[in-house]
Every structure is written in structure tokens, then in C-alpha cells.
XYZ file of C-alpha atoms in Angstrom:
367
model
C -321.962 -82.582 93.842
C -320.693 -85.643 95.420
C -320.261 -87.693 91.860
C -318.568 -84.896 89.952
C -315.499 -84.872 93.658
C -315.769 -88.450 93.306
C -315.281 -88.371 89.573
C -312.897 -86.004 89.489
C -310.801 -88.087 92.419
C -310.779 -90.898 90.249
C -309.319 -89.115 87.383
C -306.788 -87.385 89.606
C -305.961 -90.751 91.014
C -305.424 -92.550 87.508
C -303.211 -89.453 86.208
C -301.262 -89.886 89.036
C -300.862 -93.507 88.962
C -300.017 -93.139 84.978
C -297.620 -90.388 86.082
C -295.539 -92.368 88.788
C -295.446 -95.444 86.451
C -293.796 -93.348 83.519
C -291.624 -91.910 85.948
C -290.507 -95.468 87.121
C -290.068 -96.713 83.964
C -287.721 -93.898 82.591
C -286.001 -94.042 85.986
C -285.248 -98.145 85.224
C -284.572 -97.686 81.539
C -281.627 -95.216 82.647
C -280.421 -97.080 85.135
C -280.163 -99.907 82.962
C -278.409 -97.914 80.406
C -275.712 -96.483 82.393
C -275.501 -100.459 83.764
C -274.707 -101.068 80.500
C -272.556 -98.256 78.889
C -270.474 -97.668 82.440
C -267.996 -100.689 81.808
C -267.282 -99.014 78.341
C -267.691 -95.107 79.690
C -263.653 -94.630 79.959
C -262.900 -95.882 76.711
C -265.729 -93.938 75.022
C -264.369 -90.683 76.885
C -260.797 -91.076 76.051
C -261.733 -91.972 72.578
C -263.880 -88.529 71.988
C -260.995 -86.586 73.858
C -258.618 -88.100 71.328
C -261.151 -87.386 67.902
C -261.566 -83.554 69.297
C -258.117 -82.910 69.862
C -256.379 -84.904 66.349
C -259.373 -83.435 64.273
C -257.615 -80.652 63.067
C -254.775 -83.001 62.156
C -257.543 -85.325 60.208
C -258.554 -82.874 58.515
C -255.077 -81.914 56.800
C -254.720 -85.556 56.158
C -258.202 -85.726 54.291
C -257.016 -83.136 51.728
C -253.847 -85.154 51.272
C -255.914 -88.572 50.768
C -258.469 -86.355 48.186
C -261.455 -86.280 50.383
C -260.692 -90.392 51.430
C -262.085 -90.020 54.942
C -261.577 -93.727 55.799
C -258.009 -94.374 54.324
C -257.410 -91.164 56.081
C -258.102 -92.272 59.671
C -256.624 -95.655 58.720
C -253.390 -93.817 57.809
C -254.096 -91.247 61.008
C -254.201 -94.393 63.354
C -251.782 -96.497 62.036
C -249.243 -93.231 62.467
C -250.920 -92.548 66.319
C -250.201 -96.174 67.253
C -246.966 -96.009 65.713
C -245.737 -92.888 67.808
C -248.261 -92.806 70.526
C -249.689 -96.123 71.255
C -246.562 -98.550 70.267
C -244.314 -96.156 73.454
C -246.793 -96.333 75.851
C -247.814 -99.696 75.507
C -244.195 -100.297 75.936
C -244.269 -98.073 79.338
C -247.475 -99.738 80.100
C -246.150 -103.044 80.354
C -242.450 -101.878 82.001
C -244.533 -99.777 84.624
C -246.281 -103.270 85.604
C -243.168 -105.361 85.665
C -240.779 -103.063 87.946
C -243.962 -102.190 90.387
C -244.459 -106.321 90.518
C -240.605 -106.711 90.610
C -240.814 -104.457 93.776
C -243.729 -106.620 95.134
C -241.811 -109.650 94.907
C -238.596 -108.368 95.857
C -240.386 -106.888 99.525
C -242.015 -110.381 99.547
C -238.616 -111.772 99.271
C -236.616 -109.333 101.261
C -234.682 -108.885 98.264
C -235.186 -105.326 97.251
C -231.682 -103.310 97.468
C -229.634 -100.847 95.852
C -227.000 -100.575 93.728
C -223.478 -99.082 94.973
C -222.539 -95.776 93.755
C -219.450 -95.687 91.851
C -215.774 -95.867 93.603
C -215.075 -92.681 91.234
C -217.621 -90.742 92.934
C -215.328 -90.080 96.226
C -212.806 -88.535 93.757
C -215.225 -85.622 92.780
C -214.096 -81.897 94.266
C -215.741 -80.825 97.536
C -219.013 -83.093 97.841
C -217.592 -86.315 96.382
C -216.667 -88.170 99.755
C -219.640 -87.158 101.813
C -222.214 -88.182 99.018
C -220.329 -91.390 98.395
C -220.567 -92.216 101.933
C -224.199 -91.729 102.103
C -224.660 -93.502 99.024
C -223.070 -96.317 100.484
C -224.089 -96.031 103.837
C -227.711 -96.346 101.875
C -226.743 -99.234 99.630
C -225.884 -101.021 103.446
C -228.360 -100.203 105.513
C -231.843 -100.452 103.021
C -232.162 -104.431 103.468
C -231.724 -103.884 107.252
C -234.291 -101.011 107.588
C -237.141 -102.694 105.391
C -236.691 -105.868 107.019
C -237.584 -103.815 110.414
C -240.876 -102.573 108.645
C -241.441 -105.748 106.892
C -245.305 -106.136 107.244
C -245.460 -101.924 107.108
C -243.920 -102.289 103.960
C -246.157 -105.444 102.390
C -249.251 -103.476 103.078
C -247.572 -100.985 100.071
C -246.091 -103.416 98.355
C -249.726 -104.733 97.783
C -250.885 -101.182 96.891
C -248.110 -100.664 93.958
C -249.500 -104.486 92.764
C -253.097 -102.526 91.815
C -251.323 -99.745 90.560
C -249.125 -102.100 88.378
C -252.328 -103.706 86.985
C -253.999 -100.246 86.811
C -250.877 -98.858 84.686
C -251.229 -102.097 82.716
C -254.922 -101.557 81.907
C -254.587 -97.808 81.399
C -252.367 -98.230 78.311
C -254.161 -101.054 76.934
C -257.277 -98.382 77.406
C -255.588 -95.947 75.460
C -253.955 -98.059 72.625
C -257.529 -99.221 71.945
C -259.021 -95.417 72.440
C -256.917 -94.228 69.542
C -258.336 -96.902 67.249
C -261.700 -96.100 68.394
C -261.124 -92.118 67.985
C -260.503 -92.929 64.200
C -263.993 -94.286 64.042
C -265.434 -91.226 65.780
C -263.243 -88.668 63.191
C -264.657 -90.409 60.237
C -268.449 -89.315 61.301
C -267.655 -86.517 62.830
C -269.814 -83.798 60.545
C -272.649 -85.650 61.920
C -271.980 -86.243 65.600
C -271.265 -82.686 65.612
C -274.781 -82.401 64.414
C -276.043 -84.581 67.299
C -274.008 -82.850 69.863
C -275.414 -79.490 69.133
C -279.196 -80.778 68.562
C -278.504 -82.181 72.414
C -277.070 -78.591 73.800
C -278.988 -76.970 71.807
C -282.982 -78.766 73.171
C -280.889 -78.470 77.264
C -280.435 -74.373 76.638
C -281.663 -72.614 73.578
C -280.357 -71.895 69.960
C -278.318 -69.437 70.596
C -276.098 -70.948 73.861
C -276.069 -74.744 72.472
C -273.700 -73.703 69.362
C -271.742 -71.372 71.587
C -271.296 -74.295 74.685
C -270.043 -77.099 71.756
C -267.654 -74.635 70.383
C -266.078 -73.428 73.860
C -266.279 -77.293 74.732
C -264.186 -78.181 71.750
C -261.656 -75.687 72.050
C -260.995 -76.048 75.526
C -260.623 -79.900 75.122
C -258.121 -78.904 72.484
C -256.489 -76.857 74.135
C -255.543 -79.213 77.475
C -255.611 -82.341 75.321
C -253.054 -80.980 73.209
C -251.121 -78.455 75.021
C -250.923 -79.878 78.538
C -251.631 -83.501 78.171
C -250.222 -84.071 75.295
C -246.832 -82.272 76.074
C -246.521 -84.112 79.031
C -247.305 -87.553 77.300
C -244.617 -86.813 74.847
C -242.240 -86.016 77.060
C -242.868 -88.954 79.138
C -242.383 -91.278 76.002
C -239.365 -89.258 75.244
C -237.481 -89.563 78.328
C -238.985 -92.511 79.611
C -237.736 -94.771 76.548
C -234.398 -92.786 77.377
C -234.115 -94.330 80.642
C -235.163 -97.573 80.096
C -231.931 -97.379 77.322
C -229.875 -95.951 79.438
C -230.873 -99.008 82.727
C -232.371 -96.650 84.696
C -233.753 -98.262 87.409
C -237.846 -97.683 87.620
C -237.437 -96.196 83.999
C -241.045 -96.754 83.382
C -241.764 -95.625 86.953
C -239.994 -92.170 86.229
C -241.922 -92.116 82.698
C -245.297 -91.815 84.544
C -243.910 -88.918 87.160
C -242.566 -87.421 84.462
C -246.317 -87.434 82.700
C -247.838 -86.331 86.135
C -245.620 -83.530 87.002
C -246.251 -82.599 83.726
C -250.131 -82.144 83.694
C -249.548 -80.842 87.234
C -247.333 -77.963 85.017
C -244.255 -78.939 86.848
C -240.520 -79.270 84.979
C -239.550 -82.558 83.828
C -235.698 -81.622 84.818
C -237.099 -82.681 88.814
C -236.907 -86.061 87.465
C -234.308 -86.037 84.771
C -231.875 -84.435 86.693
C -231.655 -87.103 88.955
C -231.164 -89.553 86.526
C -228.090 -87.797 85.271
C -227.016 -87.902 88.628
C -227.751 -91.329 88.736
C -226.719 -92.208 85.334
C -223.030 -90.846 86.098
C -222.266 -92.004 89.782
C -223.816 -95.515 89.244
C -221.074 -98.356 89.318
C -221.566 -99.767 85.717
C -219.331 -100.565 82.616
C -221.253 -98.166 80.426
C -218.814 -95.875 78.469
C -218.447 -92.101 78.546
C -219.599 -91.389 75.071
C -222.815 -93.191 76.199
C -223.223 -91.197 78.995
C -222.292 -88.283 77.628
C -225.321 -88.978 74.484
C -227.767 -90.474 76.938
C -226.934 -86.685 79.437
C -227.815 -84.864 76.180
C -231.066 -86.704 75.603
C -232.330 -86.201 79.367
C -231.746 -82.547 79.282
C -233.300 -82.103 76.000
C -236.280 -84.150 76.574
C -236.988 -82.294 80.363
C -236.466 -79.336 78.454
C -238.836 -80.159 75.414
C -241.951 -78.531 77.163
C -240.475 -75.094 76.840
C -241.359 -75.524 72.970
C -244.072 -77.769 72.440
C -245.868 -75.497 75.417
C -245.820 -72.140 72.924
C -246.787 -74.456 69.927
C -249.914 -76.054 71.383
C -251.156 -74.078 74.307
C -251.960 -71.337 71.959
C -254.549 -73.517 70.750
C -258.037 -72.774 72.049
C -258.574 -71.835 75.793
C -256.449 -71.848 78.064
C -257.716 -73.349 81.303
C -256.421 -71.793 85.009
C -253.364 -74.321 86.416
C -254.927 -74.997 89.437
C -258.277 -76.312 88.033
C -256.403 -78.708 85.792
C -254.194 -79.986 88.848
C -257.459 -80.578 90.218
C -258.963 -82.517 87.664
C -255.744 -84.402 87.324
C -255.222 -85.617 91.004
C -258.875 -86.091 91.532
C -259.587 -88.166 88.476
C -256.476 -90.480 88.792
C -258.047 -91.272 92.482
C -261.414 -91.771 90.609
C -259.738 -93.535 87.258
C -256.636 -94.266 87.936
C -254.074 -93.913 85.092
C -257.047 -93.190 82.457
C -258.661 -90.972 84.968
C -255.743 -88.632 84.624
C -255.778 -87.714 81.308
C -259.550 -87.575 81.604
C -259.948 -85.295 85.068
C -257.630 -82.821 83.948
C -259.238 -81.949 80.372
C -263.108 -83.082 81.822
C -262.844 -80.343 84.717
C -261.424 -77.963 82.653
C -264.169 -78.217 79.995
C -266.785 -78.226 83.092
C -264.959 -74.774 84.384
C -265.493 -73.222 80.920
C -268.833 -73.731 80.928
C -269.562 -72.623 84.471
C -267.517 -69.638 83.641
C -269.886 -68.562 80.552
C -272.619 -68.906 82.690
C -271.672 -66.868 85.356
C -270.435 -64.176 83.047
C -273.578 -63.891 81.071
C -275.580 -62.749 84.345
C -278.924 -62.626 85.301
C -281.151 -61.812 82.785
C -281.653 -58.095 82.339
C -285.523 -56.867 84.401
C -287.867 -55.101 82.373
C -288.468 -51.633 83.392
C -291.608 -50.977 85.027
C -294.675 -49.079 83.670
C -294.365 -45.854 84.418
């Protein structure tokens, strides 16, 4: 009786011993592959947001190629970096030289403002109060930051990261579209994969069901929140930096983040009307009159791209997408605002199915 316990001990002790060492193994072989695929995660993510929401679009361009899938995302691409990636590139690098500009002008004690236009005092009613204030503002802002000088360095040095961030953001996304054309050209068979892996974590009938309400919802937000506020920040950000709107690249982004945050763009370009028509300059009136035209229109745009790609898929509640866009430019930065917003909404989706399926239903019992 003692040598079958101490048998069986021994055996217990060697399964267990086998056990833990598989367990550490698999443990260190994932850590080592999230090591490795973590300093190429945001890229990867951005790049399969991009190939699920332009799919649709590759699709009509295959049939106009005859069934060419790689001249069609080469022709796909080439158009995206044309109209998408050339703009914000362009934003990209204006957003990091006026946040630096600001750095070294606090540094310097050389950051001011311009003086509002002698014309504006002749305006009806509110023209001499707001062109004293203007003034009174153009005066006193050297004064007052030099006050707060080492208050003010400590955010100076805080808009130098987000400079670098904004910087490193578009670069990210210039090379995500090219990388998204890759991803379109397979994308039959990583469909495959996508539901094999769904399909092995729930069963056969959910896995299908999750990819589909996965790819429709990152349609939907990619396309007809994101994307409408990414076009209108190209639109009216290369507007203002036309027009010399000071911080035109600055604006560009709020524009973009007021936008995911389902906010008007008109909070921002109305101001820059303001701006654009009390500012002492030598620009003439036919400009200002053109470049007035092209705010409006462009903080206006969202009232008809909105209807023409939020119909699209599923439409994700507001306040989880706010959400997801706050939280994941704290976590990401510029990247990790495109990504939160369309990420958490995909992640609410599938919560949602869940808890509307239920518990499973109890058998009755024998009677």
C-alpha cells in the first residue's frame, strides 16, 4: 500500500512539474511576442482600421482594374496618399513647427499678438469696446507671461511632446495607409483567419456573427465619424494655413477632435472669420470674402458627409466614442485618437451582443 501512494506521488509530482514548465514556457513565449510586436502594434491597428473601412471602396476599384487586385491597391494608395496622407503630413509637420515656435518664443519671451485692425473701432455698437480689449490684449500678453515665466515653461515643455507626438502621428498614418493596401490585397484570406480565431474563442455560430458586427461597426466610426472629422480638418485646416491663420495647423487638430467628440466645426471656424476680418493685414476683400466662404462651408461640411457615411453599419452611442477618443489620445496620443474612438466602440458592440443574448435558457425539470 505504501509503494502504489509513493508511486502514485511520484507521478503526481512529475505531471505537475511538466505542467508548471509548459505553463512557463507559453507564459515567456508571449511575453516575448508582445516584446516584439508592441513597437509595431499602432501601426498594425491603424493599418487594419484603414483596410476594413476603404474595403468597400477596393472592391469597386477591383472591378474597374478587371479583377487586378495589386494594381488596384497600388492605384487605391497612391489616390489615399494623394488626398489623405499628402494633407496631413502637411498638418503633421505645421502642427510641430507652431507648437515648437511657441516653445521657443516662451523661452525667448517673445510670444505676442498681433493688433486688431484700426477699422475694427468703426464697426456699429461693439466695435470700440472689442477693439479696446483686443488691444488692451495685444499690450498686456508679454507683461503677464513674463510674470508666470517658469509656470508657463513647464507647458511650453508639454506642447514640445505634443509637437513631436503630432509629428509622429502623421508619419504613423501616412505609412498605415500604405500598409492597409497590403492588408486589402489578402483580405479573402485574413478574413478566413479572423473567423477560424472567433470562431475556436466562442463557437460556430457567434464567431461569424462577432467578425461581421466587428466590421461594420469599424466601418461605421472609421468612416462616418472619423473620417468626417479628418476631412474636415484637412479642409479647413489647409484653409487657414492659406488664409495666415495663426496656429492653422493647431486649429486643424481641434477641428479633428471636436469632431470625433461630435461637436460643430463652426466653434473653431467662426473664430477665424472673426479673426480673419479684424486682423491688421494687407490682405484684400475679395480674399477675405473667398477665404469667409471656404470656412463656413468646410465647418458646415459634416452636415452632409454625416448622412452619407454614418448610415453605414452601426452606429455606436456618442458618449462611448468620446470615451474612446479622449482616453486613447491620453494612452496614444494623436494615433490613439483615431484608434480609442473606433476600438471602444467595436468593444461596446460586442459586449452589447452578449448581454442581449442572455443566459442560456434552463431545461425544464422532470416532471
Amino acid at each position: 500500500m505504501q509503494a502504489d501512494y509513493e508511486t502514485l506521488r511520484k507521478l503526481v509530482t512529475r505531471d505537475l512539474a511538466e505542467t508548471l514548465l509548459r505553463v512557463v514556457l507559453i507564459v515567456l513565449l508571449v511575453l516575448v511576442c508582445v516584446r516584439v510586436f508592441t513597437p509595431f502594434s499602432h501601426l498594425v491597428i491603424v493599418a487594419m482600421i484603414l483596410a476594413v473601412a476603404l474595403y468597400p471602396l477596393y472592391v469597386r476599384v477591383v472591378r474597374w482594374f478587371g479583377g487586378r487586385r495589386g494594381w488596384s491597391a497600388t492605384a487605391l494608395v497612391l489616390s489615399a496618399l494623394l488626398l489623405l496622407g499628402t494633407p496631413i503630413a502637411m498638418l503633421g509637420v505645421a502642427v510641430t513647427g507652431e507648437l515648437s515656435d511657441v516653445y521657443h518664443g516662451v523661452d525667448a519671451n517673445e510670444i505676442g499678438l498681433k493688433a486688431p485692425d484700426p477699422k475694427v473701432a468703426e464697426w456699429p455698437i461693439v466695435g470700440p469696446r472689442v477693439y479696446a480689449t483686443w488691444s488692451a490684449a495685444a499690450t498686456n500678453l508679454p507683461r503677464l507671461l513674463q510674470q508666470n515665466r517658469e509656470v508657463v515653461k513647464q507647458y511650453a515643455k508639454k506642447i514640445l511632446a505634443m509637437a513631436a507626438s503630432a509629428l509622429a502621428g502623421a508619419a504613423l498614418f501616412v505609412l498605415a495607409i500604405v500598409v492597409a493596401g497590403i492588408l486589402m490585397v489578402y483580405a479573402d484570406e485574413e478574413k478566413r483567419v479572423a473567423e477560424r480565431i472567433l470562431t475556436r474563442l466562442t463557437n460556430r455560430e457567434q464567431g461569424p456573427e462577432l467578425l461581421e458586427l466587428s466590421i461594420a461597426t469599424i466601418r461605421s466610426v472609421a468612416t462616418g465619424v472619423v473620417g468626417v472629422a479628418v476631412i474636415q480638418a484637412i479642409l479647413l485646416g489647409v484653409g487657414f494655413l492659406l488664409a495666415g491663420i495663426p496656429g492653422a495647423a493647431v486649429l486643424a487638430f481641434a477641428v479633428m477632435f471636436l469632431g470625433i467628440l461630435q461637436l460643430p466645426a463652426v466653434i473653431v471656424s467662426i473664430p477665424a472669420i472673426a479673426y480673419l476680418w479684424m486682423a491688421d493685414d494687407s490682405s484684400s476683400t475679395v480674399a477675405k470674402v473667398l477665404f469667409t466662404v471656404w470656412f463656413v462651408v468646410g465647418g458646415l461640411a459634416d452636415n452632409v458627409l454625416k448622412p452619407l457615411l454614418l448610415g453605414r453599419g452601426v452606429e455606436a452611442p456618442m458618449l462611448v466614442i468620446l470615451v474612446g477618443a479622449i482616453g486613447g489620445m491620453v494612452a496614444g496620443g494623436m494615433t490613439g485618437l483615431f484608434m480609442g474612438a473606433v476600438l471602444l466602440a467595436v468593444g461596446y458592440q460586442i459586449f452589447m451582443q452578449w448581454v442581449d443574448r442572455g443566459p442560456p435558457a434552463s431545461a425544464d425539470p422532470p416532471g
